[in-house]
GROMACS .gro file of C-alpha atoms in nm:
model
  392
    1UNK     CA    1  -0.785  -1.891  -1.996
    2UNK     CA    2  -1.116  -1.768  -1.851
    3UNK     CA    3  -1.176  -1.687  -1.486
    4UNK     CA    4  -1.498  -1.777  -1.312
    5UNK     CA    5  -1.789  -1.536  -1.339
    6UNK     CA    6  -1.827  -1.506  -0.963
    7UNK     CA    7  -1.586  -1.529  -0.670
    8UNK     CA    8  -1.658  -1.624  -0.311
    9UNK     CA    9  -1.503  -1.358  -0.089
   10UNK     CA   10  -1.706  -1.486   0.207
   11UNK     CA   11  -1.515  -1.816   0.206
   12UNK     CA   12  -1.321  -1.882   0.527
   13UNK     CA   13  -0.969  -2.022   0.486
   14UNK     CA   14  -0.775  -2.173   0.776
   15UNK     CA   15  -0.444  -1.992   0.734
   16UNK     CA   16  -0.300  -2.120   1.062
   17UNK     CA   17  -0.216  -2.438   0.869
   18UNK     CA   18   0.028  -2.237   0.655
   19UNK     CA   19   0.335  -2.028   0.729
   20UNK     CA   20   0.123  -1.713   0.756
   21UNK     CA   21   0.294  -1.442   0.958
   22UNK     CA   22  -0.041  -1.269   0.992
   23UNK     CA   23  -0.207  -1.570   1.157
   24UNK     CA   24   0.089  -1.715   1.348
   25UNK     CA   25   0.235  -1.398   1.503
   26UNK     CA   26  -0.018  -1.407   1.790
   27UNK     CA   27  -0.173  -1.687   2.001
   28UNK     CA   28  -0.458  -1.890   1.852
   29UNK     CA   29  -0.727  -1.706   2.048
   30UNK     CA   30  -0.630  -1.371   1.889
   31UNK     CA   31  -0.803  -1.256   1.569
   32UNK     CA   32  -0.535  -1.097   1.344
   33UNK     CA   33  -0.643  -0.781   1.162
   34UNK     CA   34  -0.305  -0.610   1.141
   35UNK     CA   35  -0.061  -0.664   0.852
   36UNK     CA   36  -0.172  -0.562   0.500
   37UNK     CA   37  -0.241  -0.917   0.383
   38UNK     CA   38  -0.592  -1.010   0.266
   39UNK     CA   39  -0.764  -1.332   0.372
   40UNK     CA   40  -0.900  -1.401   0.024
   41UNK     CA   41  -0.770  -1.661  -0.222
   42UNK     CA   42  -0.593  -1.526  -0.528
   43UNK     CA   43  -0.776  -1.512  -0.862
   44UNK     CA   44  -0.842  -1.872  -0.972
   45UNK     CA   45  -0.687  -1.818  -1.314
   46UNK     CA   46  -0.369  -1.693  -1.148
   47UNK     CA   47  -0.346  -2.009  -0.940
   48UNK     CA   48  -0.408  -2.220  -1.250
   49UNK     CA   49  -0.126  -2.042  -1.430
   50UNK     CA   50   0.114  -2.105  -1.141
   51UNK     CA   51   0.012  -2.470  -1.135
   52UNK     CA   52   0.095  -2.498  -1.504
   53UNK     CA   53   0.439  -2.351  -1.436
   54UNK     CA   54   0.497  -2.601  -1.155
   55UNK     CA   55   0.387  -2.893  -1.370
   56UNK     CA   56   0.682  -2.826  -1.601
   57UNK     CA   57   0.889  -2.956  -1.312
   58UNK     CA   58   1.187  -2.721  -1.344
   59UNK     CA   59   1.232  -2.404  -1.137
   60UNK     CA   60   1.552  -2.262  -1.277
   61UNK     CA   61   1.658  -1.907  -1.342
   62UNK     CA   62   1.418  -1.691  -1.538
   63UNK     CA   63   1.515  -1.416  -1.778
   64UNK     CA   64   1.619  -1.090  -1.614
   65UNK     CA   65   1.370  -0.881  -1.812
   66UNK     CA   66   1.056  -1.083  -1.901
   67UNK     CA   67   0.931  -0.911  -2.215
   68UNK     CA   68   0.571  -1.033  -2.193
   69UNK     CA   69   0.528  -0.903  -1.838
   70UNK     CA   70   0.681  -0.563  -1.917
   71UNK     CA   71   0.458  -0.522  -2.221
   72UNK     CA   72   0.153  -0.617  -2.016
   73UNK     CA   73   0.241  -0.361  -1.752
   74UNK     CA   74   0.290  -0.083  -2.007
   75UNK     CA   75  -0.036  -0.169  -2.183
   76UNK     CA   76  -0.216  -0.167  -1.848
   77UNK     CA   77  -0.083   0.175  -1.751
   78UNK     CA   78  -0.199   0.317  -2.083
   79UNK     CA   79  -0.543   0.155  -2.055
   80UNK     CA   80  -0.603   0.264  -1.695
   81UNK     CA   81  -0.443   0.610  -1.693
   82UNK     CA   82  -0.342   0.703  -2.049
   83UNK     CA   83   0.011   0.697  -1.911
   84UNK     CA   84   0.266   0.616  -2.180
   85UNK     CA   85   0.550   0.407  -2.035
   86UNK     CA   86   0.811   0.218  -2.237
   87UNK     CA   87   0.941  -0.123  -2.122
   88UNK     CA   88   1.299   0.005  -2.100
   89UNK     CA   89   1.183   0.261  -1.840
   90UNK     CA   90   1.085  -0.019  -1.598
   91UNK     CA   91   1.313  -0.183  -1.342
   92UNK     CA   92   1.204  -0.510  -1.179
   93UNK     CA   93   1.241  -0.534  -0.801
   94UNK     CA   94   1.169  -0.811  -0.547
   95UNK     CA   95   0.947  -0.587  -0.334
   96UNK     CA   96   0.828  -0.233  -0.265
   97UNK     CA   97   1.025  -0.201   0.060
   98UNK     CA   98   1.334  -0.294  -0.138
   99UNK     CA   99   1.242  -0.009  -0.374
  100UNK     CA  100   1.216   0.244  -0.092
  101UNK     CA  101   1.559   0.140   0.035
  102UNK     CA  102   1.712   0.139  -0.312
  103UNK     CA  103   1.595   0.491  -0.391
  104UNK     CA  104   1.700   0.619  -0.047
  105UNK     CA  105   2.047   0.474  -0.106
  106UNK     CA  106   2.081   0.601  -0.463
  107UNK     CA  107   1.979   0.963  -0.404
  108UNK     CA  108   2.213   1.196  -0.220
  109UNK     CA  109   2.487   1.111   0.026
  110UNK     CA  110   2.501   0.979   0.384
  111UNK     CA  111   2.360   1.242   0.615
  112UNK     CA  112   2.128   1.392   0.354
  113UNK     CA  113   1.760   1.433   0.437
  114UNK     CA  114   1.448   1.260   0.308
  115UNK     CA  115   1.111   1.436   0.330
  116UNK     CA  116   0.817   1.223   0.449
  117UNK     CA  117   0.449   1.289   0.530
  118UNK     CA  118   0.331   1.113   0.846
  119UNK     CA  119   0.158   0.908   0.970
  120UNK     CA  120   0.286   0.669   0.705
  121UNK     CA  121   0.378   0.307   0.636
  122UNK     CA  122   0.676   0.244   0.873
  123UNK     CA  123   0.936   0.149   0.604
  124UNK     CA  124   0.913   0.509   0.478
  125UNK     CA  125   1.099   0.605   0.795
  126UNK     CA  126   1.324   0.301   0.830
  127UNK     CA  127   1.446   0.298   0.467
  128UNK     CA  128   1.628   0.633   0.491
  129UNK     CA  129   1.781   0.534   0.824
  130UNK     CA  130   1.894   0.201   0.679
  131UNK     CA  131   2.080   0.395   0.409
  132UNK     CA  132   2.236   0.654   0.646
  133UNK     CA  133   1.989   0.927   0.549
  134UNK     CA  134   1.783   1.137   0.789
  135UNK     CA  135   1.404   1.128   0.763
  136UNK     CA  136   1.233   1.468   0.798
  137UNK     CA  137   0.878   1.389   0.907
  138UNK     CA  138   0.601   1.641   0.836
  139UNK     CA  139   0.254   1.550   0.964
  140UNK     CA  140  -0.034   1.556   0.718
  141UNK     CA  141  -0.300   1.815   0.798
  142UNK     CA  142  -0.591   1.645   0.975
  143UNK     CA  143  -0.945   1.781   0.992
  144UNK     CA  144  -1.297   1.651   1.032
  145UNK     CA  145  -1.530   1.629   0.730
  146UNK     CA  146  -1.883   1.489   0.754
  147UNK     CA  147  -1.799   1.303   1.071
  148UNK     CA  148  -1.477   1.146   0.944
  149UNK     CA  149  -1.109   1.229   0.971
  150UNK     CA  150  -0.968   1.378   0.652
  151UNK     CA  151  -0.598   1.421   0.577
  152UNK     CA  152  -0.430   1.648   0.323
  153UNK     CA  153  -0.073   1.761   0.249
  154UNK     CA  154   0.047   2.057   0.455
  155UNK     CA  155   0.241   2.246   0.187
  156UNK     CA  156   0.360   2.524   0.416
  157UNK     CA  157   0.497   2.276   0.670
  158UNK     CA  158   0.663   2.072   0.395
  159UNK     CA  159   0.829   2.383   0.250
  160UNK     CA  160   0.952   2.487   0.594
  161UNK     CA  161   1.104   2.141   0.652
  162UNK     CA  162   1.315   2.145   0.335
  163UNK     CA  163   1.675   2.228   0.415
  164UNK     CA  164   2.001   2.255   0.219
  165UNK     CA  165   2.059   1.878   0.252
  166UNK     CA  166   1.710   1.762   0.155
  167UNK     CA  167   1.740   1.550  -0.159
  168UNK     CA  168   1.440   1.318  -0.177
  169UNK     CA  169   1.065   1.319  -0.115
  170UNK     CA  170   0.900   0.984  -0.037
  171UNK     CA  171   0.531   1.003  -0.129
  172UNK     CA  172   0.270   0.740  -0.041
  173UNK     CA  173  -0.034   0.759  -0.267
  174UNK     CA  174  -0.291   0.618  -0.229
  175UNK     CA  175  -0.189   0.673   0.127
  176UNK     CA  176  -0.127   0.400   0.383
  177UNK     CA  177  -0.265   0.422   0.651
  178UNK     CA  178  -0.505   0.717   0.606
  179UNK     CA  179  -0.659   0.590   0.280
  180UNK     CA  180  -0.645   0.916   0.084
  181UNK     CA  181  -0.637   0.919  -0.295
  182UNK     CA  182  -0.470   1.255  -0.350
  183UNK     CA  183  -0.625   1.451  -0.636
  184UNK     CA  184  -0.446   1.606  -0.932
  185UNK     CA  185  -0.436   1.949  -0.767
  186UNK     CA  186  -0.272   1.817  -0.451
  187UNK     CA  187  -0.023   1.610  -0.650
  188UNK     CA  188   0.065   1.899  -0.878
  189UNK     CA  189   0.129   2.126  -0.579
  190UNK     CA  190   0.357   1.863  -0.421
  191UNK     CA  191   0.546   1.815  -0.750
  192UNK     CA  192   0.592   2.189  -0.797
  193UNK     CA  193   0.729   2.220  -0.444
  194UNK     CA  194   0.981   1.945  -0.519
  195UNK     CA  195   1.075   2.108  -0.850
  196UNK     CA  196   1.147   2.441  -0.676
  197UNK     CA  197   1.388   2.265  -0.442
  198UNK     CA  198   1.524   2.016  -0.699
  199UNK     CA  199   1.407   1.708  -0.507
  200UNK     CA  200   1.372   1.362  -0.655
  201UNK     CA  201   1.029   1.212  -0.584
  202UNK     CA  202   0.972   0.846  -0.506
  203UNK     CA  203   0.597   0.779  -0.534
  204UNK     CA  204   0.479   0.450  -0.382
  205UNK     CA  205   0.156   0.371  -0.568
  206UNK     CA  206   0.120   0.005  -0.472
  207UNK     CA  207  -0.243   0.057  -0.365
  208UNK     CA  208  -0.337   0.242  -0.685
  209UNK     CA  209  -0.576  -0.030  -0.806
  210UNK     CA  210  -0.735  -0.100  -0.466
  211UNK     CA  211  -0.988   0.178  -0.506
  212UNK     CA  212  -1.311   0.203  -0.308
  213UNK     CA  213  -1.639   0.333  -0.444
  214UNK     CA  214  -1.594   0.581  -0.727
  215UNK     CA  215  -1.237   0.684  -0.639
  216UNK     CA  216  -0.992   0.730  -0.924
  217UNK     CA  217  -0.614   0.709  -0.900
  218UNK     CA  218  -0.386   0.964  -1.070
  219UNK     CA  219  -0.025   0.850  -1.111
  220UNK     CA  220   0.203   1.137  -1.019
  221UNK     CA  221   0.442   1.089  -1.312
  222UNK     CA  222   0.152   1.092  -1.559
  223UNK     CA  223   0.077   1.458  -1.480
  224UNK     CA  224   0.350   1.595  -1.707
  225UNK     CA  225   0.684   1.501  -1.866
  226UNK     CA  226   0.859   1.750  -1.637
  227UNK     CA  227   0.725   1.578  -1.325
  228UNK     CA  228   0.803   1.235  -1.470
  229UNK     CA  229   1.169   1.324  -1.515
  230UNK     CA  230   1.223   1.366  -1.140
  231UNK     CA  231   0.994   1.078  -1.032
  232UNK     CA  232   1.048   0.711  -0.949
  233UNK     CA  233   0.710   0.535  -0.934
  234UNK     CA  234   0.687   0.211  -0.737
  235UNK     CA  235   0.413  -0.031  -0.843
  236UNK     CA  236   0.327  -0.396  -0.783
  237UNK     CA  237   0.044  -0.647  -0.825
  238UNK     CA  238   0.124  -0.773  -0.475
  239UNK     CA  239  -0.143  -0.600  -0.265
  240UNK     CA  240  -0.398  -0.583  -0.547
  241UNK     CA  241  -0.405  -0.958  -0.618
  242UNK     CA  242  -0.288  -1.079  -0.274
  243UNK     CA  243   0.045  -1.222  -0.391
  244UNK     CA  244   0.275  -1.019  -0.166
  245UNK     CA  245   0.453  -1.333  -0.048
  246UNK     CA  246   0.595  -1.391  -0.396
  247UNK     CA  247   0.766  -1.053  -0.440
  248UNK     CA  248   0.738  -0.888  -0.780
  249UNK     CA  249   0.746  -0.509  -0.808
  250UNK     CA  250   0.834  -0.238  -1.056
  251UNK     CA  251   1.014   0.095  -1.048
  252UNK     CA  252   0.914   0.317  -1.339
  253UNK     CA  253   1.194   0.564  -1.407
  254UNK     CA  254   1.148   0.772  -1.725
  255UNK     CA  255   1.472   0.971  -1.681
  256UNK     CA  256   1.765   0.770  -1.822
  257UNK     CA  257   2.030   0.911  -1.589
  258UNK     CA  258   1.817   0.856  -1.280
  259UNK     CA  259   1.749   0.503  -1.401
  260UNK     CA  260   2.121   0.433  -1.446
  261UNK     CA  261   2.186   0.563  -1.096
  262UNK     CA  262   1.935   0.315  -0.953
  263UNK     CA  263   2.079   0.032  -1.162
  264UNK     CA  264   2.431   0.105  -1.039
  265UNK     CA  265   2.314   0.113  -0.679
  266UNK     CA  266   2.124  -0.215  -0.717
  267UNK     CA  267   2.408  -0.402  -0.889
  268UNK     CA  268   2.521  -0.704  -0.689
  269UNK     CA  269   2.281  -0.623  -0.402
  270UNK     CA  270   1.922  -0.645  -0.526
  271UNK     CA  271   1.834  -0.998  -0.645
  272UNK     CA  272   1.651  -1.084  -0.963
  273UNK     CA  273   1.274  -1.136  -0.935
  274UNK     CA  274   1.209  -1.510  -0.914
  275UNK     CA  275   1.038  -1.729  -1.172
  276UNK     CA  276   0.711  -1.784  -0.982
  277UNK     CA  277   0.678  -1.416  -0.894
  278UNK     CA  278   0.707  -1.321  -1.261
  279UNK     CA  279   0.452  -1.587  -1.359
  280UNK     CA  280   0.208  -1.469  -1.091
  281UNK     CA  281   0.243  -1.104  -1.191
  282UNK     CA  282   0.186  -1.185  -1.557
  283UNK     CA  283  -0.121  -1.398  -1.477
  284UNK     CA  284  -0.260  -1.126  -1.248
  285UNK     CA  285  -0.243  -0.862  -1.519
  286UNK     CA  286  -0.361  -1.096  -1.794
  287UNK     CA  287  -0.649  -1.272  -1.617
  288UNK     CA  288  -0.730  -1.087  -1.294
  289UNK     CA  289  -0.946  -0.789  -1.388
  290UNK     CA  290  -1.286  -0.953  -1.335
  291UNK     CA  291  -1.178  -1.080  -0.994
  292UNK     CA  292  -1.040  -0.736  -0.908
  293UNK     CA  293  -1.366  -0.562  -0.998
  294UNK     CA  294  -1.558  -0.793  -0.763
  295UNK     CA  295  -1.293  -0.752  -0.493
  296UNK     CA  296  -1.328  -0.376  -0.505
  297UNK     CA  297  -1.704  -0.402  -0.465
  298UNK     CA  298  -1.662  -0.638  -0.170
  299UNK     CA  299  -1.403  -0.416  -0.001
  300UNK     CA  300  -1.623  -0.110  -0.052
  301UNK     CA  301  -1.911  -0.294   0.116
  302UNK     CA  302  -1.677  -0.401   0.399
  303UNK     CA  303  -1.570  -0.040   0.445
  304UNK     CA  304  -1.931   0.077   0.459
  305UNK     CA  305  -2.011  -0.196   0.713
  306UNK     CA  306  -1.716  -0.096   0.930
  307UNK     CA  307  -1.802   0.274   0.929
  308UNK     CA  308  -2.166   0.199   1.003
  309UNK     CA  309  -2.071  -0.028   1.293
  310UNK     CA  310  -1.839   0.233   1.443
  311UNK     CA  311  -2.106   0.503   1.416
  312UNK     CA  312  -2.373   0.285   1.580
  313UNK     CA  313  -2.179   0.092   1.842
  314UNK     CA  314  -1.841   0.263   1.891
  315UNK     CA  315  -1.906   0.636   1.847
  316UNK     CA  316  -1.604   0.734   2.059
  317UNK     CA  317  -1.374   0.587   1.793
  318UNK     CA  318  -1.305   0.826   1.507
  319UNK     CA  319  -1.208   0.701   1.163
  320UNK     CA  320  -1.113   0.810   0.815
  321UNK     CA  321  -1.337   0.721   0.521
  322UNK     CA  322  -1.084   0.534   0.307
  323UNK     CA  323  -1.087   0.614  -0.062
  324UNK     CA  324  -0.848   0.325  -0.137
  325UNK     CA  325  -0.671   0.033   0.033
  326UNK     CA  326  -0.838  -0.213   0.272
  327UNK     CA  327  -0.705  -0.034   0.580
  328UNK     CA  328  -0.902   0.169   0.836
  329UNK     CA  329  -0.719   0.436   1.038
  330UNK     CA  330  -0.902   0.451   1.373
  331UNK     CA  331  -0.866   0.735   1.625
  332UNK     CA  332  -0.889   0.605   1.983
  333UNK     CA  333  -0.790   0.925   2.161
  334UNK     CA  334  -1.142   1.007   2.285
  335UNK     CA  335  -1.231   0.651   2.389
  336UNK     CA  336  -1.095   0.671   2.744
  337UNK     CA  337  -0.832   0.403   2.689
  338UNK     CA  338  -0.549   0.411   2.940
  339UNK     CA  339  -0.217   0.359   2.766
  340UNK     CA  340  -0.150   0.214   2.423
  341UNK     CA  341  -0.474   0.130   2.233
  342UNK     CA  342  -0.313  -0.151   2.032
  343UNK     CA  343  -0.214  -0.332   2.353
  344UNK     CA  344  -0.554  -0.255   2.507
  345UNK     CA  345  -0.746  -0.423   2.224
  346UNK     CA  346  -0.498  -0.713   2.212
  347UNK     CA  347  -0.526  -0.783   2.585
  348UNK     CA  348  -0.893  -0.701   2.644
  349UNK     CA  349  -1.044  -0.800   2.308
  350UNK     CA  350  -0.804  -1.061   2.169
  351UNK     CA  351  -0.777  -0.872   1.842
  352UNK     CA  352  -0.443  -0.779   1.685
  353UNK     CA  353  -0.428  -0.438   1.518
  354UNK     CA  354  -0.134  -0.223   1.408
  355UNK     CA  355  -0.005   0.028   1.662
  356UNK     CA  356  -0.051   0.378   1.522
  357UNK     CA  357   0.262   0.503   1.697
  358UNK     CA  358   0.476   0.296   1.458
  359UNK     CA  359   0.349   0.513   1.169
  360UNK     CA  360   0.540   0.815   1.297
  361UNK     CA  361   0.436   1.158   1.427
  362UNK     CA  362   0.058   1.192   1.426
  363UNK     CA  363   0.002   0.821   1.481
  364UNK     CA  364  -0.005   0.810   1.859
  365UNK     CA  365  -0.345   0.705   1.992
  366UNK     CA  366  -0.447   0.538   1.666
  367UNK     CA  367  -0.474   0.179   1.544
  368UNK     CA  368  -0.486   0.045   1.189
  369UNK     CA  369  -0.740  -0.227   1.107
  370UNK     CA  370  -0.725  -0.451   0.798
  371UNK     CA  371  -1.076  -0.510   0.658
  372UNK     CA  372  -0.953  -0.721   0.365
  373UNK     CA  373  -1.126  -1.033   0.500
  374UNK     CA  374  -1.460  -1.216   0.487
  375UNK     CA  375  -1.729  -1.002   0.643
  376UNK     CA  376  -1.795  -1.248   0.922
  377UNK     CA  377  -1.436  -1.198   1.041
  378UNK     CA  378  -1.469  -0.822   1.016
  379UNK     CA  379  -1.785  -0.834   1.227
  380UNK     CA  380  -1.614  -1.057   1.483
  381UNK     CA  381  -1.323  -0.815   1.504
  382UNK     CA  382  -1.545  -0.515   1.559
  383UNK     CA  383  -1.743  -0.703   1.823
  384UNK     CA  384  -1.417  -0.784   2.002
  385UNK     CA  385  -1.329  -0.414   2.002
  386UNK     CA  386  -1.674  -0.335   2.141
  387UNK     CA  387  -1.632  -0.597   2.415
  388UNK     CA  388  -1.289  -0.458   2.504
  389UNK     CA  389  -1.421  -0.102   2.535
  390UNK     CA  390  -1.698  -0.224   2.765
  391UNK     CA  391  -1.429  -0.330   3.016
  392UNK     CA  392  -1.283   0.020   3.066
   0.00000   0.00000   0.00000
């Protein structure tokens, strides 16, 4: 099956005619640029593959461990990163948030602590609480580089936060919302800190293929066998190929005992990944690379457009320069906005963004903007922010 040579990422799709949470959460006059859900159609070959599955007419139970998909995943990890993973080291999960909760539940005991770097994707904080663990939030170190916010791990603060009941480190990389692709040196230092304190690491790498420009992703567990033995890596095609609504994810767990612990915790609670999700994931990995290459170029151009617009028209708004993801982390603290900036832009500009305060300590005064959309929508969103700021 061959995918088309070119893909139209400028195409506008009316998603209000579907059950889209992104487009139906707010009134019709609000432009939604909040949840991490792109407004692009999936790769055509993926949709063709799903259609072929539907034409069979039966949607029964699939196999628990689809061999073709697991082999494809392992081959992909070797091709992209020279990371050798065996199919029996992979657990299938119905979502990354499920994975965060599963690992939080499996590691340690109620009342134990989970180390987290903030600001961060909100389920990093809710998952430990859901499982009767205590999140220990340590802000990333923020500085300004070449006119943009830059975040890095604060190793001293992380070390100081580790106590006698700390059992787990939840790592987000590439990082949501700040867009960092941590380099091998930063990752090694984090892994060595966890090794000194005997912490399990759960590394959420769901955005690892949504790279911008020349960025390169380094899986944490691929650094060394020693690091791999204490690491659970969460992956999925969901964000990469815009199939998050189907729910197919992976936990790569090289250590057999750690893997058995997760399997015991999941038994009877975590459902099997459904038939269409497996089919979509397999089609994404088998047929989606050409589409993904064009998507990355389009997102990189969107990012450049956004940063250029902010510099020219909204200089009081600071921003990171994302190295991955399709998410911009925008600092509104110097813009003279009274109160919560997310509510300000919603009420004055009719644009829905994510509230930075929900990303934990260090997020107050920020908003997160999703630029995974046709450029005309991105431009409209930025113009709405400009109009809102003119009303201060």
